[in-house]
Tab-separated table of C-alpha atoms and ligand atoms in Angstrom:
chain	number	residue	atom	x	y	z
P	22	MET	CA	114.675	117.370	177.072
P	23	ARG	CA	112.390	115.358	174.816
P	24	LYS	CA	109.870	116.929	172.369
P	25	TYR	CA	106.213	116.145	172.167
P	26	LEU	CA	105.232	114.226	168.943
P	27	VAL	CA	101.556	114.047	168.285
P	28	ALA	CA	100.669	111.936	165.232
P	29	GLY	CA	97.208	110.974	163.603
P	30	ASN	CA	96.882	107.329	162.427
P	31	TRP	CA	94.097	107.910	159.868
P	32	LYS	CA	94.063	104.097	159.350
P	33	MET	CA	91.689	103.108	156.172
P	34	ASN	CA	89.444	106.231	156.640
P	35	GLY	CA	88.664	109.294	154.128
P	36	GLY	CA	88.885	110.142	150.850
P	37	THR	CA	90.351	113.229	148.415
P	38	ALA	CA	87.974	115.646	149.511
P	39	ALA	CA	87.586	114.729	153.422
P	40	ASN	CA	91.427	114.402	153.534
P	41	ASN	CA	92.090	117.577	151.902
P	42	GLU	CA	89.722	119.436	154.361
P	43	LEU	CA	91.027	117.687	157.243
P	44	CYS	CA	94.773	118.548	156.245
P	45	GLU	CA	93.835	122.319	155.563
P	46	GLN	CA	92.171	122.502	158.830
P	47	ILE	CA	95.071	120.883	160.767
P	48	VAL	CA	97.638	123.187	159.026
P	49	ALA	CA	95.359	126.202	159.778
P	50	GLY	CA	95.400	125.309	163.652
P	51	ALA	CA	99.108	124.360	163.545
P	52	SER	CA	100.383	127.340	162.205
P	53	ALA	CA	99.674	128.771	165.319
P	54	SER	CA	101.706	125.963	167.216
P	55	GLY	CA	104.068	125.787	169.758
P	56	THR	CA	106.927	123.197	169.817
P	57	ALA	CA	105.314	119.905	169.797
P	58	GLU	CA	105.813	118.200	166.525
P	59	LEU	CA	102.806	117.279	164.371
P	60	LEU	CA	102.431	114.228	162.294
P	61	VAL	CA	99.822	112.712	160.189
P	62	CYS	CA	99.429	109.193	158.634
P	63	PRO	CA	97.089	108.996	155.526
P	64	PRO	CA	96.570	105.982	153.713
P	65	PHE	CA	98.995	105.094	150.785
P	66	PRO	CA	97.071	106.592	147.686
P	67	TYR	CA	96.702	109.652	149.693
P	68	LEU	CA	100.437	110.310	150.855
P	69	GLU	CA	101.619	112.359	147.894
P	70	ALA	CA	98.902	114.900	147.664
P	71	THR	CA	98.994	115.238	151.537
P	72	GLY	CA	102.503	115.874	151.389
P	73	ARG	CA	102.075	118.714	148.803
P	74	LYS	CA	99.832	120.220	151.093
P	75	LEU	CA	101.867	119.816	153.926
P	76	ALA	CA	105.111	121.109	152.392
P	77	GLY	CA	106.365	124.216	154.191
P	78	THR	CA	103.916	123.535	157.072
P	79	PRO	CA	105.090	122.523	160.498
P	80	VAL	CA	102.923	119.180	160.133
P	81	SER	CA	105.131	116.167	158.948
P	82	LEU	CA	103.984	113.067	156.722
P	83	GLY	CA	104.248	109.520	157.747
P	84	ALA	CA	102.892	106.317	156.534
P	85	GLN	CA	101.002	103.518	158.580
P	86	ASN	CA	103.085	100.482	156.794
P	87	VAL	CA	105.657	99.411	154.462
P	88	SER	CA	107.239	96.477	152.983
P	89	GLN	CA	110.218	94.732	154.763
P	90	HIS	CA	111.839	94.306	150.934
P	91	ALA	CA	113.413	96.959	149.101
P	92	SER	CA	111.869	96.298	145.486
P	93	GLY	CA	110.991	93.267	143.308
P	94	ALA	CA	107.845	91.088	142.738
P	95	TYR	CA	105.887	91.939	145.759
P	96	THR	CA	102.526	92.499	144.238
P	97	GLY	CA	100.632	95.434	146.135
P	98	GLU	CA	103.376	96.193	148.390
P	99	VAL	CA	104.957	99.666	149.069
P	100	SER	CA	108.927	100.121	149.903
P	101	ALA	CA	110.502	102.649	152.198
P	102	GLY	CA	112.432	104.148	149.538
P	103	MET	CA	108.897	104.839	147.668
P	104	LEU	CA	107.867	106.277	150.753
P	105	ARG	CA	110.977	108.494	151.022
P	106	ASP	CA	110.151	109.511	147.618
P	107	VAL	CA	106.892	110.951	148.076
P	108	GLY	CA	107.855	113.073	151.245
P	109	CYS	CA	107.313	110.745	154.309
P	110	LYS	CA	109.551	111.123	157.163
P	111	TYR	CA	107.991	108.673	159.679
P	112	VAL	CA	106.675	105.183	159.080
P	113	ILE	CA	104.474	103.211	161.720
P	114	VAL	CA	105.579	99.636	161.894
P	115	GLY	CA	103.986	96.719	163.852
P	116	HIS	CA	100.637	98.213	164.427
P	117	SER	CA	98.357	95.876	166.612
P	118	GLU	CA	95.712	95.823	163.770
P	119	ARG	CA	98.586	94.508	161.474
P	120	ARG	CA	100.093	91.981	163.930
P	121	ALA	CA	96.515	90.542	164.529
P	122	MET	CA	94.717	90.659	161.180
P	123	MET	CA	97.804	90.502	158.920
P	124	HIS	CA	99.473	87.913	160.705
P	125	GLU	CA	102.719	90.237	161.027
P	126	THR	CA	104.948	88.542	163.398
P	127	SER	CA	107.729	90.351	165.763
P	128	GLU	CA	110.555	89.138	163.284
P	129	ILE	CA	108.635	90.548	160.292
P	130	VAL	CA	108.094	93.937	162.133
P	131	ALA	CA	111.771	93.934	162.850
P	132	GLU	CA	112.658	93.325	159.241
P	133	LYS	CA	110.036	96.441	158.505
P	134	PHE	CA	111.722	98.568	161.162
P	135	LYS	CA	115.202	97.972	159.499
P	136	ALA	CA	113.938	98.472	155.928
P	137	VAL	CA	112.596	102.120	157.088
P	138	LEU	CA	116.018	102.966	158.977
P	139	THR	CA	117.700	101.969	155.606
P	140	GLU	CA	115.953	104.781	153.917
P	141	GLU	CA	116.700	106.939	156.627
P	142	LEU	CA	113.249	107.564	157.738
P	143	THR	CA	112.231	107.264	161.390
P	144	PRO	CA	109.963	104.128	162.353
P	145	ILE	CA	107.420	104.167	164.797
P	146	LEU	CA	107.554	100.957	166.365
P	147	CYS	CA	103.864	99.952	168.030
P	148	VAL	CA	103.989	97.541	170.856
P	149	GLY	CA	101.052	96.686	173.257
P	150	GLU	CA	99.313	93.865	174.845
P	151	THR	CA	95.537	92.335	174.588
P	152	LEU	CA	93.181	92.710	177.427
P	153	GLU	CA	93.611	88.880	178.384
P	154	GLU	CA	97.253	89.575	178.403
P	155	ARG	CA	96.989	92.604	180.756
P	156	THR	CA	94.353	90.910	182.912
P	157	SER	CA	96.766	87.640	183.298
P	158	GLY	CA	99.584	89.912	184.446
P	159	ARG	CA	101.455	89.665	181.039
P	160	MET	CA	101.662	93.002	180.046
P	161	GLU	CA	105.348	93.381	180.730
P	162	GLU	CA	106.470	89.895	179.159
P	163	VAL	CA	104.207	90.629	175.920
P	164	VAL	CA	105.541	94.184	175.417
P	165	GLY	CA	109.143	93.234	176.470
P	166	ALA	CA	109.159	90.375	173.843
P	167	GLN	CA	108.015	92.749	171.055
P	168	LEU	CA	110.520	95.529	172.003
P	169	ARG	CA	113.541	92.765	172.152
P	170	ALA	CA	112.303	90.931	169.015
P	171	VAL	CA	113.693	94.408	167.445
P	172	LEU	CA	116.243	95.223	169.676
P	173	ASP	CA	117.652	91.672	168.797
P	174	ALA	CA	117.784	92.372	164.912
P	175	THR	CA	118.996	96.110	165.079
P	176	GLY	CA	120.723	96.710	168.131
P	177	VAL	CA	119.950	99.427	170.530
P	178	GLU	CA	121.847	101.935	168.439
P	179	ALA	CA	118.781	101.916	166.076
P	180	PHE	CA	116.604	103.195	168.395
P	181	GLY	CA	118.607	106.640	168.550
P	182	SER	CA	116.603	107.227	165.384
P	183	ALA	CA	113.407	105.860	166.205
P	184	VAL	CA	109.957	106.346	168.078
P	185	ILE	CA	108.338	103.608	170.092
P	186	ALA	CA	104.537	103.830	170.636
P	187	TYR	CA	102.779	102.175	173.688
P	188	GLU	CA	99.587	101.086	172.276
P	189	PRO	CA	97.547	98.758	174.656
P	190	VAL	CA	95.241	96.715	172.283
P	191	TRP	CA	92.241	97.055	174.764
P	192	ALA	CA	92.382	100.597	174.723
P	193	ILE	CA	92.349	101.077	170.903
P	194	GLY	CA	89.014	102.184	169.591
P	195	THR	CA	87.508	101.426	172.637
P	196	GLY	CA	86.900	104.870	174.555
P	197	GLN	CA	88.863	102.881	177.424
P	198	THR	CA	92.070	104.912	177.641
P	199	ALA	CA	94.739	103.460	179.888
P	200	SER	CA	94.933	105.692	182.866
P	201	PRO	CA	98.034	108.009	183.012
P	202	GLU	CA	99.469	105.726	185.754
P	203	GLN	CA	99.066	102.295	183.870
P	204	ALA	CA	100.667	104.271	180.653
P	205	GLN	CA	103.328	105.585	182.573
P	206	GLU	CA	104.138	102.158	184.132
P	207	ALA	CA	104.636	100.831	180.694
P	208	HIS	CA	106.457	103.485	179.107
P	209	GLN	CA	108.951	103.228	182.336
P	210	TYR	CA	109.160	99.715	181.643
P	211	ILE	CA	110.123	100.121	178.124
P	212	ARG	CA	112.477	103.205	178.820
P	213	ASN	CA	114.087	100.885	181.537
P	214	ILE	CA	114.589	98.117	178.756
P	215	LEU	CA	116.609	100.576	176.609
P	216	ALA	CA	118.465	102.100	179.498
P	217	GLY	CA	119.911	98.572	180.136
P	218	MET	CA	121.666	98.899	177.166
P	219	ASP	CA	122.252	102.520	176.655
P	220	VAL	CA	121.185	105.212	178.989
P	221	ASP	CA	121.553	108.131	176.732
P	222	ILE	CA	119.432	106.483	173.867
P	223	ALA	CA	116.706	105.503	176.722
P	224	ASP	CA	116.739	109.274	177.775
P	225	ALA	CA	116.327	110.502	174.119
P	226	VAL	CA	113.753	108.216	172.927
P	227	GLN	CA	110.379	109.193	172.383
P	228	ILE	CA	107.527	107.132	173.495
P	229	LEU	CA	104.153	107.981	172.442
P	230	TYR	CA	100.923	106.665	174.307
P	231	GLY	CA	98.234	105.467	171.928
P	232	GLY	CA	94.722	104.172	172.590
P	233	SER	CA	91.567	106.404	172.787
P	234	VAL	CA	93.282	109.568	173.359
P	235	LYS	CA	90.934	112.614	173.257
P	236	GLY	CA	91.331	116.327	173.828
P	237	ASP	CA	89.919	115.972	177.392
P	238	ASN	CA	92.335	113.166	178.498
P	239	ALA	CA	95.861	113.889	176.662
P	240	ALA	CA	96.894	116.543	179.212
P	241	GLY	CA	96.735	114.063	181.884
P	242	LEU	CA	98.607	111.242	179.822
P	243	PHE	CA	101.175	113.827	178.329
P	244	SER	CA	102.115	115.162	181.715
P	245	MET	CA	103.622	111.775	182.863
P	246	PRO	CA	107.349	111.494	182.746
P	247	ASP	CA	107.843	108.911	180.365
P	248	ILE	CA	104.893	109.787	177.904
P	249	ASP	CA	106.230	112.026	174.994
P	250	GLY	CA	103.077	112.386	172.896
P	251	GLY	CA	100.513	110.430	171.524
P	252	LEU	CA	99.728	108.174	168.488
P	253	ILE	CA	96.066	109.303	167.700
P	254	GLY	CA	93.514	106.903	165.696
P	255	GLY	CA	89.853	108.099	165.544
P	256	ALA	CA	90.333	111.525	167.081
P	257	SER	CA	92.938	112.531	164.550
P	258	LEU	CA	89.973	112.442	161.973
P	259	LYS	CA	88.308	115.557	163.354
P	260	ALA	CA	90.590	118.347	162.786
P	261	ALA	CA	89.411	120.226	166.380
P	262	GLU	CA	89.842	117.257	168.456
P	263	PHE	CA	93.452	116.387	166.870
P	264	LEU	CA	94.205	120.066	167.438
P	265	ALA	CA	92.776	120.026	171.173
P	266	ILE	CA	95.249	117.222	171.657
P	267	ALA	CA	98.272	118.920	170.053
P	268	GLN	CA	97.324	121.989	172.495
P	269	ALA	CA	97.856	119.672	175.332
P	270	ALA	CA	101.356	119.226	174.181
P	271	TRP	CA	101.985	122.662	173.498
P	272	SER	CA	101.104	123.694	176.760
P	273	LEU	CA	103.302	121.192	178.404
P	274	ASN	CA	106.244	121.723	176.425
E	320	13P	P1	92.328	104.988	168.526
E	320	13P	O1	92.827	106.438	169.147
E	320	13P	O2	90.938	105.192	167.769
E	320	13P	O3	91.847	104.356	170.067
E	320	13P	O4	93.561	104.230	168.035
E	320	13P	C1	94.714	104.335	168.571
E	320	13P	C2	95.609	103.760	167.184
E	320	13P	O5	95.316	102.591	167.152
E	320	13P	C3	96.659	104.657	166.760
E	320	13P	O6	97.665	103.909	165.989
């Protein structure tokens, strides 16, 4: 039985005061929580302070990005070891915004995925197709290639300690959520690729959906058999909305 994971990707938003308030409100709501795990991923400068606020609460800490390198002359980069040092448990890798805007290839994403595992943190691997790729019938080809680039680099065993997030690019920040059926189809496709290599790992891996998840559409998505929670952008910046999404997972667990 897979547990739900509801993760907030704060992206490049907030500041000390806003983040503290958001964090306090989430923790207050989460202490009445059910069994789904909650996670917040603030920008790098706020990780340590947020981690202190989360200590001893049911909310975990994650980062939005990581260097593929362990240390050295990489100005401006942050290593997985540093993220572990400040209390991170999860690290998002391969978000579509980084693939598109920072030119991260699937090969770089695979290296980052490995770097995260080396520090015994859990990578959240994002995959997803653009609108043009979907409308030309290439969703499976694109998502499959993004997943296989990591599988080729790590082997399927690595997915025993990883999370996958299916985030169709056309649904991110657009208000146009994938329907539960569209998301389920992609999630099942992803799980089937893994099942072709290791049935137990495929059964156990959490696959999150991301893309305009809100309090009022979360339950429909989370009730699908292969959707194990959400990676939430905009709605994770409002405690009440994020907690409403968490509530949808709690009520289903
Ligand atoms: P939105 O929830 O704002 O669509 O963003 C989703 C996302 O990119 C999470 O990583």
